[in-house]
Short mmCIF file of C-alpha atoms and ligand atoms in Angstrom, two decimals:
data_model
loop_
_atom_site.label_atom_id
_atom_site.label_comp_id
_atom_site.label_asym_id
_atom_site.label_seq_id
_atom_site.Cartn_x
_atom_site.Cartn_y
_atom_site.Cartn_z
CA UNK A 1 26.95 -41.60 -17.65
CA UNK A 2 23.99 -43.64 -16.46
CA UNK A 3 24.43 -41.88 -13.20
CA UNK A 4 24.30 -38.51 -14.89
CA UNK A 5 21.29 -39.46 -16.96
CA UNK A 6 19.56 -40.86 -13.80
CA UNK A 7 20.44 -37.31 -12.03
CA UNK A 8 18.98 -35.49 -15.07
CA UNK A 9 15.73 -37.73 -15.03
CA UNK A 10 15.36 -37.10 -11.32
CA UNK A 11 15.67 -33.39 -11.71
CA UNK A 12 13.07 -33.42 -14.44
CA UNK A 13 10.71 -35.66 -12.41
CA UNK A 14 11.26 -33.29 -9.44
CA UNK A 15 10.44 -30.17 -11.55
CA UNK A 16 7.49 -31.77 -13.17
CA UNK A 17 5.93 -32.95 -9.69
CA UNK A 18 6.18 -29.47 -8.47
CA UNK A 19 2.80 -27.60 -8.27
CA UNK A 20 4.13 -24.37 -9.48
CA UNK A 21 4.75 -23.42 -13.13
CA UNK A 22 8.34 -23.22 -13.89
CA UNK A 23 10.14 -21.69 -16.86
CA UNK A 24 13.66 -21.21 -17.55
CA UNK A 25 15.56 -19.25 -20.29
CA UNK A 26 19.01 -18.47 -21.44
CA UNK A 27 20.60 -15.05 -21.46
CA UNK A 28 19.08 -14.31 -24.67
CA UNK A 29 15.66 -15.29 -23.36
CA UNK A 30 15.46 -18.57 -25.38
CA UNK A 31 13.46 -21.27 -23.62
CA UNK A 32 15.56 -23.95 -21.85
CA UNK A 33 12.79 -25.60 -20.10
CA UNK A 34 9.25 -25.34 -18.99
CA UNK A 35 7.31 -27.85 -17.05
CA UNK A 36 3.95 -29.33 -17.65
CA UNK A 37 2.15 -26.98 -15.27
CA UNK A 38 3.47 -24.22 -17.13
CA UNK A 39 2.37 -25.47 -20.45
CA UNK A 40 -1.03 -26.22 -19.06
CA UNK A 41 -1.64 -22.73 -17.75
CA UNK A 42 0.41 -20.30 -20.07
CA UNK A 43 1.20 -21.94 -23.39
CA UNK A 44 -1.67 -24.30 -24.38
CA UNK A 45 -3.11 -21.94 -26.80
CA UNK A 46 0.15 -20.39 -28.00
CA UNK A 47 2.54 -21.44 -30.65
CA UNK A 48 3.21 -25.21 -31.17
CA UNK A 49 6.67 -25.26 -29.68
CA UNK A 50 7.60 -22.00 -28.44
CA UNK A 51 11.25 -21.08 -28.45
CA UNK A 52 11.46 -17.49 -27.25
CA UNK A 53 10.20 -16.14 -23.72
CA UNK A 54 8.08 -13.82 -25.76
CA UNK A 55 6.32 -16.67 -27.56
CA UNK A 56 4.62 -17.57 -24.10
CA UNK A 57 4.57 -14.34 -22.23
CA UNK A 58 3.21 -11.18 -23.66
CA UNK A 59 3.33 -9.14 -20.16
CA UNK A 60 5.71 -6.20 -20.53
CA UNK A 61 6.48 -6.27 -16.67
CA UNK A 62 7.12 -10.04 -16.72
CA UNK A 63 9.46 -9.82 -19.90
CA UNK A 64 11.26 -6.65 -18.16
CA UNK A 65 11.66 -8.75 -14.92
CA UNK A 66 13.49 -11.60 -16.75
CA UNK A 67 15.77 -9.27 -18.57
CA UNK A 68 16.53 -7.30 -15.28
CA UNK A 69 17.25 -10.35 -13.51
CA UNK A 70 19.60 -11.66 -16.31
CA UNK A 71 21.26 -8.19 -16.75
CA UNK A 72 21.74 -7.53 -12.77
CA UNK A 73 22.06 -11.15 -11.63
CA UNK A 74 19.62 -10.38 -8.89
CA UNK A 75 16.16 -11.90 -8.20
CA UNK A 76 12.93 -10.13 -8.99
CA UNK A 77 9.47 -10.48 -7.80
CA UNK A 78 6.16 -9.64 -9.26
CA UNK A 79 3.19 -9.99 -6.93
CA UNK A 80 -0.56 -10.55 -7.83
CA UNK A 81 -0.01 -11.02 -11.43
CA UNK A 82 -3.39 -11.46 -12.94
CA UNK A 83 -4.03 -13.68 -15.87
CA UNK A 84 -7.36 -15.11 -17.59
CA UNK A 85 -7.66 -18.68 -18.89
CA UNK A 86 -10.66 -20.77 -19.43
CA UNK A 87 -12.64 -17.59 -18.95
CA UNK A 88 -11.48 -17.37 -15.26
CA UNK A 89 -9.17 -14.89 -13.38
CA UNK A 90 -6.03 -16.36 -11.75
CA UNK A 91 -3.57 -14.76 -9.70
CA UNK A 92 0.18 -15.55 -9.64
CA UNK A 93 3.12 -14.54 -7.43
CA UNK A 94 6.20 -14.71 -9.77
CA UNK A 95 9.62 -15.19 -8.40
CA UNK A 96 12.39 -14.88 -11.13
CA UNK A 97 16.03 -15.85 -10.12
CA UNK A 98 19.27 -15.68 -11.85
CA UNK A 99 20.65 -19.14 -12.96
CA UNK A 100 24.45 -18.92 -12.04
CA UNK A 101 27.62 -20.89 -13.13
CA UNK A 102 31.01 -19.90 -11.70
CA UNK A 103 29.79 -16.45 -10.68
CA UNK A 104 28.29 -15.93 -14.23
CA UNK A 105 24.68 -15.49 -15.10
CA UNK A 106 23.69 -17.92 -17.90
CA UNK A 107 19.97 -17.34 -17.77
CA UNK A 108 16.79 -17.00 -15.32
CA UNK A 109 14.32 -19.31 -13.88
CA UNK A 110 10.75 -18.10 -13.28
CA UNK A 111 8.50 -19.96 -10.70
CA UNK A 112 4.98 -18.87 -11.14
CA UNK A 113 2.90 -19.91 -8.06
CA UNK A 114 -0.80 -19.94 -8.18
CA UNK A 115 -2.35 -17.83 -5.30
CA UNK A 116 -6.01 -17.38 -6.68
CA UNK A 117 -7.47 -19.29 -3.62
CA UNK A 118 -5.76 -17.23 -1.13
CA UNK A 119 -6.79 -13.99 -3.26
CA UNK A 120 -10.34 -15.14 -3.46
CA UNK A 121 -10.71 -15.48 0.32
CA UNK A 122 -9.09 -12.15 0.79
CA UNK A 123 -11.56 -10.61 -1.59
CA UNK A 124 -14.37 -11.94 0.37
CA UNK A 125 -12.97 -10.59 3.52
CA UNK A 126 -12.65 -7.16 1.90
CA UNK A 127 -16.20 -7.35 0.44
CA UNK A 128 -17.45 -8.35 4.06
CA UNK A 129 -15.84 -5.48 5.52
CA UNK A 130 -16.98 -3.02 2.81
CA UNK A 131 -20.76 -4.28 3.21
CA UNK A 132 -20.56 -4.21 6.98
CA UNK A 133 -19.17 -0.66 6.92
CA UNK A 134 -21.75 0.56 4.26
CA UNK A 135 -24.72 -1.15 6.31
CA UNK A 136 -23.46 0.63 9.38
CA UNK A 137 -23.04 3.88 8.04
CA UNK A 138 -26.37 4.21 6.67
CA UNK A 139 -28.29 3.95 10.00
CA UNK A 140 -25.49 6.14 11.48
CA UNK A 141 -26.32 8.89 9.22
CA UNK A 142 -29.87 8.63 10.27
CA UNK A 143 -29.09 8.83 13.93
CA UNK A 144 -27.00 11.85 13.39
CA UNK A 145 -29.67 13.57 11.20
CA UNK A 146 -32.21 13.03 13.91
CA UNK A 147 -30.06 13.99 16.60
CA UNK A 148 -29.19 17.36 14.94
CA UNK A 149 -33.01 17.98 14.33
CA UNK A 150 -33.35 17.58 18.26
CA UNK A 151 -30.43 19.64 19.07
CA UNK A 152 -31.93 22.56 16.88
CA UNK A 153 -35.38 22.45 18.45
CA UNK A 154 -36.30 24.35 21.36
CA UNK A 155 -39.64 22.60 21.94
CA UNK A 156 -38.69 19.08 21.75
CA UNK A 157 -35.67 19.02 24.05
CA UNK A 158 -34.78 20.92 27.12
CA UNK A 159 -31.64 22.87 27.22
CA UNK A 160 -29.91 20.23 29.59
CA UNK A 161 -30.76 17.44 27.18
CA UNK A 162 -28.74 19.40 24.36
CA UNK A 163 -25.41 18.42 25.77
CA UNK A 164 -26.27 14.73 25.68
CA UNK A 165 -27.31 15.27 22.21
CA UNK A 166 -24.03 16.87 21.13
CA UNK A 167 -22.33 13.87 22.63
CA UNK A 168 -24.38 11.44 20.65
CA UNK A 169 -23.62 13.49 17.51
CA UNK A 170 -19.93 13.50 18.19
CA UNK A 171 -19.83 9.81 18.85
CA UNK A 172 -21.85 9.10 15.63
CA UNK A 173 -19.28 11.11 13.62
CA UNK A 174 -16.42 9.08 15.38
CA UNK A 175 -18.02 5.85 14.43
CA UNK A 176 -18.46 7.17 10.94
CA UNK A 177 -14.85 8.07 10.51
CA UNK A 178 -13.74 4.76 12.07
CA UNK A 179 -15.83 2.64 9.58
CA UNK A 180 -14.49 4.85 6.65
CA UNK A 181 -10.88 4.29 7.78
CA UNK A 182 -11.52 0.43 8.27
CA UNK A 183 -13.04 0.30 4.71
CA UNK A 184 -10.03 2.40 3.28
CA UNK A 185 -7.36 0.10 5.20
CA UNK A 186 -9.04 -3.15 3.95
CA UNK A 187 -9.31 -1.92 0.45
CA UNK A 188 -5.61 -0.75 0.35
CA UNK A 189 -4.44 -4.10 2.00
CA UNK A 190 -6.14 -6.06 -0.81
CA UNK A 191 -5.44 -3.89 -3.64
CA UNK A 192 -3.84 -6.23 -6.46
CA UNK A 193 -1.74 -3.70 -8.26
CA UNK A 194 -0.99 -0.11 -8.13
CA UNK A 195 -2.35 2.14 -10.99
CA UNK A 196 0.68 4.33 -11.33
CA UNK A 197 0.85 7.61 -13.29
CA UNK A 198 2.86 10.79 -13.01
CA UNK A 199 1.42 13.29 -10.49
CA UNK A 200 2.39 16.82 -9.86
CA UNK A 201 3.25 17.17 -6.19
CA UNK A 202 2.60 20.81 -5.87
CA UNK A 203 -0.88 20.44 -7.34
CA UNK A 204 -1.86 17.45 -5.18
CA UNK A 205 -0.81 19.28 -2.16
CA UNK A 206 -2.74 22.21 -3.15
CA UNK A 207 -5.92 20.26 -3.67
CA UNK A 208 -5.48 18.37 -0.22
CA UNK A 209 -4.84 21.69 1.65
CA UNK A 210 -8.00 23.24 0.23
CA UNK A 211 -9.98 20.21 1.27
CA UNK A 212 -8.45 20.08 4.76
CA UNK A 213 -8.69 23.83 5.34
CA UNK A 214 -12.44 23.53 5.32
CA UNK A 215 -12.31 21.27 8.22
CA UNK A 216 -9.96 23.58 10.19
CA UNK A 217 -11.28 26.92 9.54
CA UNK A 218 -11.24 27.63 13.22
CA UNK A 219 -7.38 27.30 13.08
CA UNK A 220 -4.89 29.53 11.48
CA UNK A 221 -3.02 27.00 9.53
CA UNK A 222 0.05 27.94 7.37
CA UNK A 223 1.21 25.40 4.94
CA UNK A 224 4.70 26.05 2.92
CA UNK A 225 6.46 24.17 0.41
CA UNK A 226 9.84 23.48 -0.70
CA UNK A 227 9.62 21.15 -3.63
CA UNK A 228 12.65 20.88 -5.94
CA UNK A 229 11.20 17.52 -7.02
CA UNK A 230 7.73 18.33 -8.44
CA UNK A 231 6.84 15.11 -10.40
CA UNK A 232 6.58 11.67 -9.08
CA UNK A 233 5.13 8.20 -10.46
CA UNK A 234 2.75 6.91 -7.85
CA UNK A 235 -0.90 5.60 -7.65
CA UNK A 236 -2.50 9.05 -7.44
CA UNK A 237 -5.54 7.90 -5.40
CA UNK A 238 -3.57 6.14 -2.82
CA UNK A 239 -0.70 8.74 -2.61
CA UNK A 240 -3.33 11.46 -2.23
CA UNK A 241 -4.80 9.45 0.75
CA UNK A 242 -1.39 9.27 2.40
CA UNK A 243 -0.74 12.91 2.03
CA UNK A 244 -4.15 13.63 3.35
CA UNK A 245 -3.59 11.56 6.48
CA UNK A 246 -0.28 13.04 7.40
CA UNK A 247 -1.21 16.80 6.66
CA UNK A 248 -4.52 16.07 8.55
CA UNK A 249 -2.50 14.86 11.51
CA UNK A 250 -0.18 17.90 11.36
CA UNK A 251 -3.32 20.18 11.50
CA UNK A 252 -4.90 18.11 14.26
CA UNK A 253 -2.05 17.81 16.66
CA UNK A 254 -0.10 21.07 15.99
CA UNK A 255 -2.07 23.61 18.16
CA UNK A 256 -4.10 26.61 17.13
CA UNK A 257 -1.52 28.17 14.80
CA UNK A 258 0.27 25.16 13.15
CA UNK A 259 3.20 25.95 10.69
CA UNK A 260 3.35 22.78 8.46
CA UNK A 261 6.18 22.49 6.10
CA UNK A 262 6.24 20.06 3.16
CA UNK A 263 9.50 19.23 1.30
CA UNK A 264 10.58 16.94 -1.63
CA UNK A 265 14.21 15.86 -2.56
CA UNK A 266 16.06 13.15 -4.44
CA UNK A 267 18.46 10.69 -2.52
CA UNK A 268 20.30 8.41 -5.04
CA UNK A 269 17.18 6.63 -6.80
CA UNK A 270 14.56 7.57 -4.21
CA UNK A 271 12.34 10.57 -3.74
CA UNK A 272 11.85 11.72 -0.18
CA UNK A 273 8.90 13.61 0.93
CA UNK A 274 8.60 15.05 4.39
CA UNK A 275 5.85 16.61 6.29
CA UNK A 276 6.96 18.60 9.34
CA UNK A 277 4.91 20.58 11.89
CA UNK A 278 5.69 22.47 15.20
CA UNK A 279 3.15 20.76 17.36
CA UNK A 280 3.81 18.83 20.66
CA UNK A 281 5.91 16.10 19.05
CA UNK A 282 5.79 12.31 20.01
CA UNK A 283 7.86 10.77 22.82
CA UNK A 284 10.39 8.32 22.06
CA UNK A 285 8.57 5.42 23.85
CA UNK A 286 5.46 5.91 21.47
CA UNK A 287 7.31 6.60 18.08
CA UNK A 288 7.92 2.75 17.44
CA UNK A 289 4.33 2.10 17.76
CA UNK A 290 2.29 4.88 16.02
CA UNK A 291 2.17 3.17 12.86
CA UNK A 292 0.42 0.18 14.48
CA UNK A 293 -3.44 -0.21 13.85
CA UNK A 294 -5.49 1.59 16.61
CA UNK A 295 -2.58 2.75 18.26
CA UNK A 296 -3.08 6.36 19.96
CA UNK A 297 -0.84 8.20 22.16
CA UNK A 298 -2.44 9.08 25.61
CA UNK A 299 -2.46 12.75 26.12
CA UNK A 300 0.01 13.52 29.08
CA UNK A 301 -2.51 16.14 30.59
CA UNK A 302 -5.70 14.02 30.55
CA UNK A 303 -4.17 10.48 30.55
CA UNK A 304 -6.68 9.71 27.87
CA UNK A 305 -6.28 8.32 24.31
CA UNK A 306 -6.84 10.95 21.72
CA UNK A 307 -10.32 11.22 20.79
CA UNK A 308 -9.69 13.26 17.70
CA UNK A 309 -9.02 10.25 15.32
CA UNK A 310 -9.37 6.59 14.93
CA UNK A 311 -5.81 5.34 15.50
CA UNK A 312 -5.87 4.11 11.84
CA UNK A 313 -4.45 7.12 9.92
CA UNK A 314 -0.74 6.09 10.06
CA UNK A 315 -1.32 2.43 9.51
CA UNK A 316 -3.06 3.43 6.20
CA UNK A 317 -0.18 5.59 5.18
CA UNK A 318 2.19 2.78 6.06
CA UNK A 319 0.36 0.39 3.88
CA UNK A 320 0.31 2.66 1.03
CA UNK A 321 3.93 3.37 1.10
CA UNK A 322 4.83 -0.24 1.39
CA UNK A 323 2.60 -0.90 -1.63
CA UNK A 324 4.86 1.51 -3.45
CA UNK A 325 7.98 -0.61 -2.13
CA UNK A 326 8.83 2.40 -0.07
CA UNK A 327 9.62 3.35 3.60
CA UNK A 328 8.13 5.61 6.19
CA UNK A 329 9.50 6.95 9.33
CA UNK A 330 9.27 9.71 11.98
CA UNK A 331 11.62 12.07 13.73
CA UNK A 332 10.16 14.03 16.59
CA UNK A 333 11.06 15.95 19.61
CA UNK A 334 8.56 16.67 22.45
CA UNK A 335 7.32 20.16 22.41
CA UNK A 336 9.35 21.18 19.35
CA UNK A 337 7.34 19.33 16.46
CA UNK A 338 7.09 16.04 14.35
CA UNK A 339 8.57 15.15 10.95
CA UNK A 340 7.24 12.20 8.89
CA UNK A 341 9.28 11.03 5.86
CA UNK A 342 8.26 9.01 3.05
CA UNK A 343 10.71 7.46 0.69
CA UNK A 344 9.41 6.35 -2.74
CA UNK A 345 11.86 4.34 -4.92
CA UNK A 346 11.96 5.62 -8.62
CA UNK A 347 13.52 2.38 -10.17
CA UNK A 348 13.26 -1.42 -9.87
CA UNK A 349 15.40 -2.59 -6.92
CA UNK A 350 16.86 -5.78 -5.99
CA UNK A 351 14.09 -7.65 -4.20
CA UNK A 352 14.82 -9.35 -1.07
CA UNK A 353 13.12 -13.01 -1.24
CA UNK A 354 12.89 -12.90 2.55
CA UNK A 355 10.42 -10.14 2.64
P1 ADP B 401 -5.18 9.20 14.86
O1 ADP B 401 -6.46 8.80 13.97
O2 ADP B 401 -5.34 8.90 16.31
O3 ADP B 401 -4.58 10.41 14.46
P2 ADP B 401 -2.98 8.06 13.57
O4 ADP B 401 -2.67 6.58 13.24
O5 ADP B 401 -3.08 9.02 12.47
O6 ADP B 401 -4.21 8.00 14.39
O7 ADP B 401 -1.85 8.51 14.70
C1 ADP B 401 -1.45 7.75 15.65
C2 ADP B 401 -1.19 8.71 16.76
O8 ADP B 401 0.20 9.21 16.53
C3 ADP B 401 -1.99 9.69 17.18
O9 ADP B 401 -3.09 9.30 18.04
C4 ADP B 401 -1.25 10.84 17.60
O10 ADP B 401 -0.99 10.77 19.12
C5 ADP B 401 0.18 10.48 17.07
N1 ADP B 401 0.45 11.46 16.03
C6 ADP B 401 0.28 11.39 14.70
N2 ADP B 401 0.64 12.38 14.00
C7 ADP B 401 1.11 13.26 14.91
C8 ADP B 401 1.79 14.59 14.70
N3 ADP B 401 1.77 15.21 13.62
N4 ADP B 401 2.03 15.25 15.90
C9 ADP B 401 1.86 14.67 17.17
N5 ADP B 401 1.43 13.41 17.24
C10 ADP B 401 0.99 12.71 16.16
#
C-alpha cells in the first residue's frame, strides 16, 4: 500500500514540477486533476473549487477539442491559442490526449504549453520584414516614377538610353513584386489563427479573374469552371491569395491563348479544388521542388531562370494550404499542361502529434 501511495505521490510531484499547465477530466468532463501551473494561469480568478471543465475553460474550440478527443479516442491539437491574463497576451500550444485503460477511453488530459516567448520573437521577425519591405518599396516607387518621366521625355534622354531606362523600370517592378511576396509570406507564416467564414467559390474566382485579366490584357485568356461544390469554409483573404497565385501562374506560363479550367469536388470529408492549364508543363525533375522558396525552373530554351516571377508564389500557396490543414500537389506533363490540386478538409481530423 505504501508503495502505491509513494508511486501516487511521485506522479503528483512529477506533474507539479512540469512547466506546462496540465488538466485532466473524466468522460463527462468532470475535472480529475489540475496542476498548480494550470491553476495559476487559467483558474485563479474562476470559481473556488472548479469541478467541471467548463468552470475553468470557456473557449468553445478547447471544449470541443476535449469532447472530440473523448468521443473519438484520438489526440487533438490546438495551436497558438491566445489568452489574456494579468493584462498581457499569452500564447499556448494545447495537446489533448485520450486517457485509455484496457482499450477504453475514460477521459482526456490537456497539456497547455506556453509559447509566448517564441511567438513574440516571431512577431519581431515579421515586423522587421514588414518594415524593411515598406522602407524599400517607397524609394523604389520614386526610382520607377523618375525613370518613367525620363523614358517619356525626348529632350532629356537620347533614344539609345531608353532601352536602359526600360530595364531599370522592369527591375524596379521585379524588386517591388519580390518585397510584396516576402511580406506576404512572412505574414502568412506568423498568422496565429485563421479567420474562417463561408465563401462562394465561383464569386471569388470571378473577382480574381477580373483582377488578373487586367494584367494580361495582351493575352487571350479563357477561364472555365466546373464547380459542383460552390461553398467552402476557409480564411477568405488567404484563400483568395492562393487562388490568385495559382491562376496567375497559369496565365503567366501557359502561352498566348491559355485555356484555364477550375474545378471543385468532394472526396470523403475533403474538398478538392484544381486549377489546370494547357501550358508547357513542368518536367518530373522540377516537380518536387517548385514549392520551395525561390525555386524557379530554368527555361530549356534560354537556360535562364524565369524572370517573370519571384519564385515565392507557390510556397505562399503551400503555406496557406497547410494553415488550413490541407494538402497541395501537382500533376504535369511536358508540352501538355499542368494541374495544381488543393485539398481542404471540412471536418476536424485525427491530429498526428509527430507533425
Ligand atoms: P514564380 O514567381 O517564378 O512564378 P512560383 O513559386 O509561383 O514562382 O513557381 C515556381 C516555378 O514553378 C515557376 O518559376 C515556374 O517555372 C513553375 N510553374 C509554376 N506554375 C506553373 C504552371 N502553371 N505551368 C508551368 N510552370 C509553372
